Amino acid sequence: MVKRLLGVLAALAVALPLSAGVTGVAFVHGTGKQTNAYADYWTTAMVDSVRQGLPDPSKFLVVNCDFTQYMWASGAAGCLADQLYTFITTKGITDLVVITHSNGGNVMRWILSNPTYDWRYPTIISKIRWVNALAPSSLGTPLANAVMNGTVFEQSLGWLLGYQNDAVRMQQTDWMAYYNANWLFGTAGRPALPKGFWDVVGTDVETAVWDPDSYCGGYSLNLGLEITQAWLSSCSDGFLDCTSQAGAGRVWFYDTQYTNGDEPLSHNQSRRKCFGLDVILRNDL
Amino acid sequence: MKKKTVAVLVLASVALLAAAPAKVQAAGPRALAPAAVAAAVPLAGSLERDPVAFSVPAGEEPFSTALPPAVAESREFWRTVSAEELRAGTPFTTTAPGAVVRLSPVSPGGGPVDPALLVVETPRGERLSGDAAFREIATADQLRRAGAPFPEGSTAFRLREEAGAGTFRLRAPSLEPGADRYLLHVLDRDSLAVLSLRTLADTVFYGDTLAAEGWLSDAGEFRKVSFAEAQVAAPDGSRFDARVTPRSDGSLSIALPMEVSPAAAPGLWELHLRVRGEAGGQTVERAVHTAFAYVVPTARRIGPVSVTSRKGRIFVEAPVETAAAGRYAFRALVLGKDGKGATRPLARLETAAWLEAGRGSLRAEVSPEVVRKAGLRGPFQVQEVWLLDQSRLQVLEKP
């Protein structure tokens, strides 16, 4: 409700001729190294649908960075800052909506929480209207702990450590607890973020072969999900507990509250054109 | 037993330990580390040379400035087993049906164990395989697509609930001779036996002692352990044995004097604990870890933060001394007086600059727009002072 009211006010502000600004949208991917997130991570259908909500649909950016690194690293937050700053300054963006997915929310929170870390951060922060964080891994995930387990006490340390990337290591629940308490804002008991951080929470995974809804976002005979769910609570999107997704900022909505047919969004589906998510994000611009 | 009830019982056991509350990180500046030690900490963070200041209006939300360290909990355990042990049958114990088991080859090139070749001997003496034994099976590729990047060659399966709980024996009689060792990882998902661990502070400074406590609980009651060992793992792979001392109430006190060199790689350090104990009528294994920061004090405040104001402008300055060049930042909450003389939050301020070794200061002006909008007047003061080493990702001082 609060977000909708703010959106109406923002829309009115944009509509008034005296407050002519330039609205843009940036898509920030999750864990992984992306070179063509437009096609690969988000899909063109999703991006092209969402950006139709802009007064000028050409004012969009799809970020490509290396989020296998720690969130503060030059290849992660440094890369993100570089692309956001360039987008803002070359396109004259005065009103930026950032859409993140998964670990992209943590990298964005690093920028918002550490404004003096990089000379570009204050400019970026000042232009952000708000962040729409799709399934952010704000409190980490027990799956990251499970993947890292077994690397101490045993002789397997070297190889197994090298296999895992820093982003997986960082998203362990105890690591995120430390970073949330010391370097990041927006979680319980901590200072608020300087701009709104609105969570979209995925609450379930549906992988029924006979259910066409299971195929949105790509269905991969996901027997793996049945195993990984064992580490998660009953409310999860298949990778993250709902509590982690809702752990920073404020909840905008739980998936079934607004999706078409009250469909839940799995972790994969929350970055794709599924069940009207694109329309919701489009209207938010 | 439903998970919600499990959570309540675990919380109850934590409450028992509240009698010895977790100590929050000691406030105030720390003594500087020797210059050679400070210089050894890798510059893994910001190398920005330009000073940057930033202030925003202070929110009205109350927030705690000193959060206690989080408690890590585990219903899991893992150990390596040899191929010979797998061929003969390696035991593992669960206390609830439906446990998840993962096998990962320990060294590169080690092949996966074909789940079709696995035989599970149940606590009732049945020998089951395939669909009779496993509710689900997943390969490393399937797990990765589900979002869990387990190592190459991993196999995971979930035991059927009908197989029960207790001591199982997992056999792979057809394993090739000379095959690798494997990591056996068991998640006793619905077990009431939980191993918990917390450090008494989330930050340990060079020269101080890491102090932590762990406890094995079963349905909320402490259980004494028959075996316990603890190790500290640095982000560069170094490992150090920590001392574990049992207490009379069954909990464990863990300590390690941190007289160790800084790690050669950035990241948090981890304390790992594994135990064996009795729970649910079984001898259970459990392993858990928790993260903490190991900080070498590369800078410290050498005096109070000064707040001056003139003509509606507010200036803040923190005198510091640094042991090594780096980018240092100072954060604080600035407060003023409202029309009734009450103290109210005005702004949150952060400023950072590159400082060479020696004495210097971090200074900033609160944004005039923020000051004007707050509508507060002096005398102004600061609270909740933080000092950060942004170039080495270290929190040097916090309230």
XYZ file of C-alpha atoms in Angstrom:
684
model
C 0.000 0.000 0.000
C 2.794 2.384 0.939
C 4.674 1.542 -2.228
C 1.591 2.101 -4.360
C 1.002 5.502 -2.773
C 4.602 6.467 -3.358
C 4.275 5.262 -6.923
C 1.196 7.397 -7.525
C 2.969 10.413 -6.106
C 6.025 9.690 -8.217
C 3.860 9.306 -11.303
C 2.161 12.596 -10.593
C 5.519 14.230 -10.096
C 6.712 12.886 -13.426
C 3.510 13.924 -15.183
C 3.730 17.546 -14.090
C 5.541 19.492 -16.793
C 7.512 21.568 -14.299
C 9.140 18.456 -12.825
C 10.413 16.999 -16.092
C 12.902 14.292 -15.190
C 14.331 11.317 -16.999
C 13.247 7.954 -15.630
C 15.327 4.905 -16.266
C 15.374 1.287 -15.158
C 18.374 -0.930 -14.478
C 18.325 -4.721 -14.250
C 20.909 -6.233 -11.884
C 21.436 -9.991 -12.111
C 22.251 -12.471 -9.329
C 25.173 -14.747 -8.554
C 27.234 -15.606 -11.603
C 29.288 -13.950 -14.283
C 27.142 -12.454 -16.994
C 28.111 -11.218 -20.427
C 24.645 -11.071 -21.968
C 22.199 -10.943 -19.085
C 19.642 -9.293 -21.368
C 19.185 -12.524 -23.299
C 20.484 -15.102 -20.891
C 19.600 -14.116 -17.354
C 16.422 -12.064 -17.724
C 15.405 -12.859 -21.334
C 14.577 -10.127 -23.792
C 10.850 -10.800 -23.352
C 11.043 -9.871 -19.676
C 13.204 -6.788 -20.091
C 11.337 -5.512 -23.131
C 8.007 -5.906 -21.380
C 9.069 -4.130 -18.195
C 10.698 -1.184 -19.941
C 7.464 -0.355 -21.750
C 6.488 1.273 -18.480
C 9.064 4.019 -19.008
C 8.145 7.337 -20.595
C 11.070 6.596 -22.927
C 11.542 2.834 -23.156
C 15.071 3.266 -24.480
C 16.245 4.423 -21.055
C 17.123 0.997 -19.714
C 20.287 -0.784 -18.670
C 20.920 -4.479 -18.252
C 24.011 -4.889 -16.122
C 26.692 -7.480 -16.897
C 29.153 -8.054 -14.066
C 30.953 -10.811 -12.216
C 28.893 -11.604 -9.160
C 30.879 -14.713 -8.376
C 33.074 -12.332 -6.385
C 32.498 -10.813 -2.970
C 29.907 -8.065 -3.169
C 32.464 -5.271 -2.515
C 34.960 -6.454 -5.134
C 35.833 -4.355 -8.150
C 34.277 -6.930 -10.441
C 31.028 -6.870 -8.470
C 30.031 -3.566 -6.843
C 32.778 -1.769 -8.731
C 31.469 -3.042 -12.035
C 27.879 -2.316 -11.042
C 28.764 1.222 -9.986
C 30.636 1.779 -13.204
C 27.690 0.761 -15.374
C 25.064 2.562 -13.281
C 27.115 5.753 -13.148
C 27.742 5.721 -16.876
C 24.067 5.042 -17.554
C 22.989 7.895 -15.281
C 25.407 10.445 -16.659
C 25.259 9.603 -20.365
C 21.476 9.215 -20.487
C 20.743 12.066 -18.100
C 18.832 9.818 -15.717
C 17.349 11.690 -12.781
C 14.985 9.018 -11.517
C 16.309 5.467 -11.502
C 14.417 2.315 -10.566
C 16.775 -0.587 -9.971
C 15.474 -4.130 -10.307
C 17.715 -6.755 -8.725
C 17.500 -10.516 -8.497
C 18.906 -12.779 -5.799
C 22.480 -11.841 -4.826
C 22.200 -8.716 -6.966
C 20.219 -7.302 -4.057
C 23.236 -7.726 -1.768
C 25.556 -5.994 -4.204
C 23.093 -3.122 -4.506
C 22.789 -2.948 -0.721
C 26.571 -2.709 -0.493
C 26.465 0.458 -2.576
C 23.534 1.902 -0.619
C 25.126 1.110 2.754
C 28.683 2.268 2.020
C 28.258 5.582 0.231
C 31.853 6.728 0.750
C 33.494 3.509 -0.465
C 33.602 4.782 -4.042
C 33.313 8.343 -5.387
C 30.522 7.269 -7.754
C 28.262 5.864 -5.057
C 26.739 9.171 -3.812
C 25.669 10.138 -7.338
C 24.122 6.737 -7.912
C 22.302 6.797 -4.583
C 20.960 10.289 -5.190
C 19.353 9.243 -8.484
C 17.711 6.072 -7.244
C 13.992 6.240 -6.669
C 13.912 2.810 -5.133
C 15.146 -0.743 -5.560
C 12.787 -3.581 -6.419
C 14.576 -6.618 -5.057
C 13.281 -9.826 -6.582
C 14.013 -12.785 -4.312
C 17.023 -11.136 -2.657
C 19.327 -13.360 -0.619
C 19.501 -10.792 2.153
C 20.013 -13.245 5.034
C 21.874 -15.826 2.978
C 20.717 -19.367 2.380
C 21.328 -22.678 4.180
C 22.071 -24.123 0.751
C 25.273 -22.120 0.604
C 26.233 -23.549 3.994
C 25.489 -27.062 2.746
C 27.595 -26.565 -0.365
C 30.548 -25.307 1.683
C 30.253 -27.961 4.406
C 32.935 -30.516 4.667
C 35.838 -28.253 3.812
C 37.393 -28.232 7.276
C 38.575 -31.081 9.508
C 39.128 -33.117 6.383
C 41.865 -33.111 3.819
C 39.456 -31.992 1.132
C 39.918 -28.342 2.018
C 42.035 -27.094 -0.830
C 40.142 -28.468 -3.770
C 36.656 -27.945 -2.407
C 37.438 -24.376 -1.370
C 38.775 -23.625 -4.789
C 35.694 -25.069 -6.392
C 33.360 -22.722 -4.641
C 33.254 -19.065 -5.560
C 33.357 -16.162 -3.137
C 29.706 -15.297 -3.694
C 28.604 -18.749 -2.527
C 30.901 -18.459 0.474
C 29.498 -15.023 1.278
C 25.862 -16.143 1.069
C 26.241 -18.631 3.920
C 23.822 -17.605 6.649
C 26.525 -16.912 9.244
C 28.534 -14.798 6.806
C 25.494 -12.716 5.858
C 24.635 -12.321 9.549
C 28.050 -10.712 10.063
C 27.838 -8.479 7.017
C 24.309 -7.408 7.889
C 25.412 -6.489 11.409
C 28.509 -4.579 10.339
C 28.643 -3.466 6.712
C 25.081 -3.503 5.354
C 21.970 -1.567 6.313
C 18.308 -2.408 6.096
C 17.941 -5.523 8.237
C 16.332 -5.793 11.661
C 18.037 -3.659 14.284
C 20.150 -1.774 11.747
C 19.918 1.692 10.227
C 17.550 2.010 7.309
C 18.845 2.108 3.754
C 18.932 5.601 2.244
C 16.465 4.570 -0.469
C 13.545 2.199 -0.508
C 14.394 -1.482 -0.905
C 11.232 -3.375 -1.787
C 11.226 -7.158 -1.640
C 9.281 -9.453 -3.917
C 9.152 -12.793 -2.117
C 8.765 -16.131 -3.844
C 6.977 -18.602 -1.615
C 6.942 -21.951 -3.384
C 8.198 -24.133 -6.193
C 5.831 -26.022 -8.401
C 7.470 -28.683 -10.524
C 4.565 -30.826 -11.635
C 5.174 -32.268 -15.102
C 1.498 -31.945 -15.964
C 1.195 -28.324 -14.835
C 1.969 -25.834 -17.631
C 2.748 -23.187 -15.028
C 5.760 -25.208 -13.986
C 7.302 -24.561 -17.382
C 7.381 -20.787 -17.201
C 10.971 -19.720 -16.805
C 12.188 -23.054 -18.043
C 11.390 -26.371 -16.478
C 14.316 -28.628 -15.887
C 13.276 -31.993 -14.595
C 14.217 -30.724 -11.227
C 14.648 -33.691 -9.068
C 17.426 -31.655 -7.556
C 14.860 -29.326 -6.046
C 13.343 -32.118 -4.009
C 16.721 -32.634 -2.369
C 17.646 -28.973 -1.902
C 14.262 -28.207 -0.345
C 15.339 -30.362 2.601
C 17.600 -27.526 3.736
C 14.885 -24.898 3.430
C 11.731 -24.099 5.322
C 8.255 -24.772 3.999
C 8.106 -21.185 2.719
C 10.844 -20.892 0.151
C 11.325 -20.310 -3.570
C 13.538 -23.337 -3.977
C 16.775 -21.535 -3.184
C 15.928 -19.018 -0.489
C 13.720 -19.097 2.558
C 11.022 -16.449 2.578
C 12.612 -14.988 5.704
C 15.829 -14.306 3.820
C 14.008 -12.695 0.925
C 12.109 -10.482 3.353
C 15.122 -9.844 5.565
C 16.154 -6.411 4.289
C 14.133 -3.346 3.443
C 10.407 -3.862 3.284
C 8.236 -6.465 1.644
C 6.442 -5.144 -1.396
C 4.481 -8.338 -1.887
C 4.546 -12.092 -1.514
C 4.189 -13.583 -4.986
C 0.677 -15.015 -4.755
C -0.704 -11.695 -3.574
C -0.380 -10.154 -7.033
C 0.608 -12.754 -9.636
C -1.795 -14.008 -12.236
C -3.724 -16.976 -10.954
C -2.093 -16.473 -7.541
C 0.884 -18.457 -8.828
C 4.023 -18.711 -6.717
C 7.345 -17.624 -8.184
C 10.246 -20.030 -7.916
C 13.739 -18.600 -7.708
C 14.106 -19.011 -11.431
C 10.677 -17.644 -12.285
C 11.191 -14.425 -10.292
C 13.541 -13.155 -13.009
C 11.339 -14.112 -15.909
C 8.126 -13.053 -17.586
C 5.961 -15.340 -15.490
C 2.427 -14.897 -14.147
C 2.342 -11.165 -14.848
C 5.486 -10.250 -12.890
C 6.649 -8.183 -15.852
C 3.422 -6.198 -15.842
C 3.676 -5.548 -12.110
C 7.215 -4.222 -12.535
C 6.228 -2.259 -15.633
C 3.394 -0.523 -13.823
C 5.737 0.292 -10.958
C 7.857 2.458 -13.237
C 7.710 -33.503 15.188
C 6.892 -30.340 13.358
C 9.720 -27.932 12.618
C 7.971 -25.074 14.426
C 8.072 -27.040 17.674
C 11.699 -27.841 17.068
C 12.443 -24.154 16.653
C 10.686 -23.321 19.934
C 12.644 -25.966 21.804
C 15.939 -24.749 20.373
C 15.092 -21.220 21.423
C 14.385 -22.534 24.891
C 17.829 -24.050 25.079
C 19.344 -20.765 23.978
C 17.437 -19.037 26.756
C 19.115 -21.351 29.245
C 22.470 -20.073 28.084
C 21.296 -16.498 28.404
C 22.459 -16.688 32.001
C 25.929 -16.289 30.508
C 25.006 -13.645 27.946
C 27.040 -13.158 24.818
C 29.448 -10.298 25.281
C 29.121 -7.626 22.672
C 32.265 -6.283 21.107
C 34.070 -3.977 23.536
C 33.399 -0.389 22.548
C 36.019 2.230 21.992
C 39.340 2.497 20.206
C 41.796 -0.370 20.261
C 45.534 -0.227 20.488
C 47.226 -0.122 17.119
C 48.822 -3.234 15.762
C 52.534 -3.188 14.997
C 53.169 -1.564 11.632
C 54.573 -4.749 10.123
C 51.486 -6.704 11.078
C 49.181 -3.961 9.826
C 50.976 -3.843 6.503
C 50.534 -7.587 6.103
C 46.756 -7.344 5.892
C 45.864 -7.528 2.190
C 44.449 -4.397 0.601
C 41.368 -6.151 -0.690
C 38.943 -3.257 -0.462
C 38.694 0.299 -1.677
C 41.839 2.011 -2.895
C 39.935 5.200 -3.665
C 42.123 8.232 -3.073
C 39.445 10.940 -3.255
C 37.740 11.879 0.019
C 33.993 11.307 -0.019
C 31.406 12.457 2.498
C 27.735 11.592 2.631
C 24.896 12.458 4.967
C 21.218 11.656 5.046
C 18.423 12.616 7.401
C 18.347 10.312 10.389
C 15.352 8.004 10.380
C 12.987 7.711 13.273
C 13.209 3.936 13.411
C 14.878 2.795 16.614
C 17.791 0.507 15.988
C 20.182 -1.401 18.161
C 23.771 -0.359 17.775
C 25.299 -3.514 19.135
C 23.717 -6.646 17.799
C 24.723 -9.853 19.587
C 26.449 -12.466 17.445
C 24.130 -14.840 15.652
C 23.727 -18.440 16.807
C 24.530 -21.073 14.203
C 22.577 -24.318 14.364
C 23.066 -27.630 12.663
C 21.356 -30.958 12.230
C 24.158 -32.071 9.921
C 27.450 -33.837 10.023
C 30.104 -34.900 7.554
C 33.268 -36.944 7.401
C 35.425 -38.489 4.757
C 35.209 -42.176 4.112
C 37.530 -44.295 2.039
C 36.416 -46.325 -0.941
C 37.247 -49.414 1.094
C 34.922 -48.281 3.870
C 32.179 -47.669 1.339
C 32.595 -51.073 -0.213
C 32.411 -52.731 3.196
C 29.646 -50.434 4.404
C 30.066 -47.238 6.376
C 27.689 -46.495 9.246
C 25.844 -43.290 9.902
C 23.157 -42.526 12.447
C 19.998 -40.482 12.193
C 17.342 -39.741 14.774
C 14.482 -38.939 12.414
C 13.265 -40.531 9.181
C 13.866 -39.020 5.773
C 17.492 -37.920 6.145
C 19.354 -36.513 3.146
C 22.761 -37.971 2.305
C 25.354 -36.526 -0.061
C 28.485 -38.234 -1.339
C 31.154 -36.090 -2.999
C 34.516 -37.284 -4.296
C 37.214 -35.603 -2.273
C 39.803 -34.853 -4.922
C 39.593 -33.596 -8.495
C 38.752 -36.216 -11.051
C 37.085 -38.465 -8.547
C 34.067 -40.069 -10.106
C 30.534 -39.997 -8.751
C 29.127 -42.979 -6.951
C 26.384 -44.500 -9.058
C 23.317 -44.461 -6.793
C 22.064 -47.570 -8.561
C 24.976 -49.393 -6.961
C 24.295 -48.179 -3.437
C 22.824 -50.506 -0.835
C 21.380 -49.193 2.399
C 21.200 -51.480 5.408
C 18.460 -50.091 7.630
C 18.303 -50.137 11.448
C 15.815 -52.985 11.095
C 18.353 -55.036 9.156
C 16.746 -54.658 5.736
C 18.954 -54.260 2.697
C 17.410 -51.781 0.333
C 18.481 -50.187 -2.893
C 17.056 -47.992 -5.615
C 13.477 -46.881 -5.254
C 13.019 -49.049 -2.186
C 15.692 -47.093 -0.348
C 15.590 -43.594 -1.776
C 12.730 -41.170 -2.091
C 14.715 -38.909 -4.403
C 18.127 -39.040 -6.013
C 19.958 -36.150 -7.637
C 23.237 -35.739 -9.477
C 25.580 -32.788 -9.128
C 24.193 -31.301 -12.312
C 20.609 -31.551 -11.091
C 21.573 -30.033 -7.750
C 23.377 -27.202 -9.489
C 20.325 -26.456 -11.606
C 18.345 -26.369 -8.389
C 20.698 -23.651 -7.159
C 23.123 -25.674 -5.021
C 26.569 -25.893 -6.663
C 27.816 -29.037 -4.934
C 31.161 -30.275 -6.228
C 31.452 -32.180 -9.473
C 30.750 -35.845 -9.018
C 28.354 -35.365 -6.096
C 25.368 -37.599 -5.605
C 22.599 -36.861 -3.137
C 19.614 -38.870 -2.070
C 16.842 -38.746 0.470
C 16.020 -41.852 2.444
C 12.458 -43.067 2.408
C 10.643 -42.375 5.667
C 9.679 -46.057 5.802
C 13.353 -46.910 6.283
C 13.067 -45.321 9.710
C 15.806 -43.771 11.807
C 18.808 -45.113 13.646
C 22.096 -46.538 12.514
C 22.276 -47.244 8.788
C 25.091 -48.749 6.835
C 25.758 -47.349 3.380
C 27.505 -49.730 1.011
C 28.813 -49.414 -2.522
C 30.064 -52.963 -3.115
C 30.904 -52.334 -6.756
C 33.234 -49.393 -6.244
C 36.403 -49.718 -8.279
C 39.567 -50.557 -6.305
C 41.754 -47.505 -5.745
C 38.863 -45.105 -6.138
C 38.931 -41.823 -4.259
C 37.879 -40.960 -0.794
C 34.437 -39.448 -0.457
C 32.831 -36.836 1.715
C 29.790 -38.312 3.435
C 27.421 -35.478 4.362
C 24.195 -36.227 6.247
C 21.332 -33.827 6.955
C 19.154 -35.279 9.718
C 16.436 -32.879 8.677
C 13.681 -33.516 11.218
C 15.929 -34.399 14.123
C 15.504 -32.817 17.532
C 19.238 -33.115 18.113
C 20.778 -29.767 17.262
C 24.343 -28.546 17.636
C 24.501 -24.806 18.275
C 27.490 -22.491 18.225
C 28.111 -18.813 18.777
C 31.155 -16.651 19.268
C 30.958 -14.247 22.183
C 31.803 -11.402 19.816
C 31.561 -11.233 16.047
C 34.947 -9.524 15.851
C 38.212 -10.695 17.374
C 41.203 -8.377 17.382
C 44.797 -9.329 16.825
C 46.258 -10.524 20.104
C 42.871 -11.201 21.719
C 41.334 -14.602 22.324
C 38.513 -15.993 20.266
C 35.886 -17.155 22.750
C 32.840 -19.172 21.827
C 30.340 -21.588 23.248
C 28.635 -24.584 21.750
C 25.959 -26.931 22.934
C 24.227 -30.089 21.821
C 20.549 -30.142 22.611
C 17.926 -32.820 22.206
C 14.360 -31.599 22.296
C 15.620 -28.486 24.050
C 17.642 -30.197 26.740
C 21.417 -30.060 26.906
C 23.251 -33.243 26.149
C 26.799 -33.921 27.212
C 29.111 -34.915 24.417
C 31.592 -37.751 24.387
C 33.793 -36.154 21.760
C 34.350 -32.624 20.572
C 36.909 -30.853 18.466
C 37.098 -27.328 17.128
C 39.123 -25.651 14.428
C 39.442 -22.119 13.176
C 39.707 -21.741 9.414
C 41.200 -18.638 7.837
C 39.997 -17.401 4.441
C 43.320 -18.402 2.896
C 42.868 -22.007 4.005
C 45.059 -21.949 7.117
C 43.637 -23.896 10.026
C 44.242 -23.760 13.750
C 43.104 -26.126 16.487
C 41.003 -24.459 19.199
C 40.731 -25.601 22.807
C 37.401 -27.161 23.797
C 36.494 -27.343 27.489
C 33.314 -29.070 28.671
C 31.221 -27.234 31.233
C 29.200 -28.794 34.009
C 25.909 -27.988 32.275
C 26.942 -29.932 29.185
C 27.824 -26.954 27.036
C 31.285 -26.405 25.609
C 33.632 -23.489 26.016
C 35.899 -22.920 23.010
C 38.928 -20.658 22.894
C 41.855 -19.805 20.661
C 44.360 -17.020 21.351
C 44.479 -15.186 18.040
C 48.198 -14.716 17.903
C 48.186 -15.608 14.247
C 49.180 -13.637 11.222
C 46.512 -12.021 9.104
C 45.213 -14.207 6.329
C 46.663 -13.757 2.881
C 43.165 -13.618 1.404
C 40.149 -11.455 2.236
C 37.037 -12.741 3.899
C 35.731 -13.910 7.222
C 37.275 -16.520 9.472
C 35.243 -19.500 10.594
C 35.042 -21.479 13.798
C 34.116 -25.119 13.192
C 32.894 -27.495 15.869
C 32.047 -31.144 15.607
C 30.831 -33.452 18.325
C 29.530 -36.880 19.154
C 26.914 -37.276 21.831
C 23.793 -39.109 22.902
C 20.412 -37.955 21.649
C 17.157 -39.739 20.989
C 18.713 -42.938 22.294
C 21.404 -42.834 19.632
C 25.000 -41.732 19.377
C 24.762 -38.791 17.046
C 27.338 -36.809 15.174
C 26.923 -33.114 14.502
C 29.083 -30.409 12.940
C 28.497 -26.681 12.753
C 30.398 -23.528 11.931
C 30.051 -19.811 12.434
C 31.861 -16.853 10.927
C 33.681 -13.984 12.606
C 35.982 -11.179 11.604
C 39.643 -11.258 12.626
C 40.780 -7.674 12.709
C 44.247 -6.192 12.846
C 43.835 -2.658 14.223
C 45.280 -0.554 11.450
C 43.886 2.701 12.815
C 42.294 4.068 15.940
C 40.728 7.256 17.213
C 43.044 9.258 19.438
C 40.451 11.630 20.818
C 36.761 12.434 20.954
C 34.859 13.347 17.834
C 34.443 17.110 17.700
C 31.262 18.757 16.461
C 31.320 22.443 15.647
C 28.736 24.617 14.043
C 28.732 28.060 12.556
C 26.103 29.897 10.596
C 23.860 26.863 10.393
C 26.600 24.547 9.183
C 27.771 21.520 11.127
C 31.313 20.165 10.933
C 32.496 16.889 12.392
C 36.084 15.764 12.871
C 37.556 12.535 14.210
C 41.289 12.513 15.055
C 42.924 9.206 14.137
C 46.270 7.478 14.129
C 47.046 4.854 11.518
C 49.589 2.048 11.504
C 49.497 1.658 7.739
C 48.291 3.710 4.812
C 44.775 2.970 3.713
C 41.312 4.282 3.131
C 39.559 4.899 6.427
C 35.973 5.873 7.112
C 34.097 7.292 10.019
C 30.349 6.953 10.606
C 28.240 8.628 13.246
C 24.762 9.700 14.166
C 24.524 13.465 14.571
C 21.971 14.807 17.041
C 20.569 18.222 17.845
C 17.895 19.853 19.965
C 14.325 20.462 18.982
C 12.207 23.421 20.037
C 11.486 21.862 23.409
C 15.119 21.156 24.116
C 14.826 17.435 23.564
C 17.704 15.672 21.816
C 16.668 14.284 18.430
C 18.516 12.487 15.640
C 19.476 14.892 12.879
C 21.588 13.014 10.356
C 23.637 9.938 9.687
C 27.040 10.964 8.474
C 29.836 9.040 6.798
C 33.158 10.314 5.549
C 36.162 8.496 4.118
C 39.629 9.473 3.005
C 42.992 7.958 2.210
C 45.377 8.429 5.133
C 49.049 7.679 5.253
C 50.613 6.039 8.305
C 50.773 8.398 11.251
C 48.381 10.931 12.673
C 45.564 12.548 10.767
C 41.855 13.145 10.877
C 38.621 12.350 9.120
C 36.340 15.297 8.721
C 33.087 16.159 7.027
C 30.306 18.673 6.896
C 26.740 17.542 7.320
C 24.821 18.379 4.159
C 23.361 21.897 4.621
C 20.116 20.692 3.047
C 19.845 17.907 5.617
C 20.534 20.376 8.434
C 17.938 22.783 7.141
C 15.258 20.127 6.748
C 15.885 18.719 10.227
C 15.141 22.095 11.804
C 17.192 21.284 14.906
C 19.632 23.499 16.710
C 22.704 23.125 18.879
C 24.417 22.076 20.884
C 25.054 19.221 18.461
C 26.618 15.919 19.387
C 27.510 12.594 17.839
C 26.738 9.087 18.932
C 27.222 5.610 17.506
C 30.704 6.169 16.236
C 32.165 3.636 13.835
C 35.695 3.555 12.425
C 36.254 1.421 9.352
C 39.231 0.403 7.273
C 37.620 0.342 3.839
C 40.826 -0.695 2.112
C 41.076 -3.871 4.184
C 37.378 -4.444 4.926
C 37.851 -4.169 8.676
C 35.559 -2.698 11.315
C 38.016 -1.107 13.740
C 35.615 0.435 16.221
C 31.893 0.260 16.771
C 29.566 1.341 19.572
